[in-house]
């Protein structure tokens, strides 16, 4: 059996455009893990975080946007615990670590501007992306 972990980013309301058309999209990303590898993967990731992240932030989720732009974030949980330079280094190490795991990744991107232009009553971008994601996963 395979497990699929999903996360989304962007805008999912087709009737409420984003402030800038170039950022008016929704992305759903998925990571596929073999069930028998899941426990090992979690153990390795936990160890990675404990070794590389300061203890006070090793338990919180890793957010790439916050690590990449720590100097611009006013409410990041990382702020005050690491410098912007350390945040970028942690992000690099995280990408390197994930790149060495035995995982498959898939992503679906919905351009909301095109969706609104093409359909008078566009479907919810989240539902559309989710349906495509499940189809790709199957």
C-alpha angles and dihedrals in degrees: 000000000000128000123215121204116194136196131173136207132184136029124332101178109094092189095054110059120208117254092254122037092218090063097041099110142101125224126191114191125192134195118202118208129180108242093235090053097048098087093047090047092052092047092050092047093049090050091047091054093045092051098043108029127066110261094246092060101030091095098052122087118268111248111191095198092055093046092047094048104028093139090060097045117095099185105033116140087222094060112111093016100071138015122247089252091052089047091056090047091051090050091051091050091048092052090048092049094048090046089061096052121100096247139129120220130200131177138190122202122195118196102213094195091058091042092055092043093050101044131044090209106025119199119245105282091221093056091044093051092044092053091050091047093053090047091052091046093052 
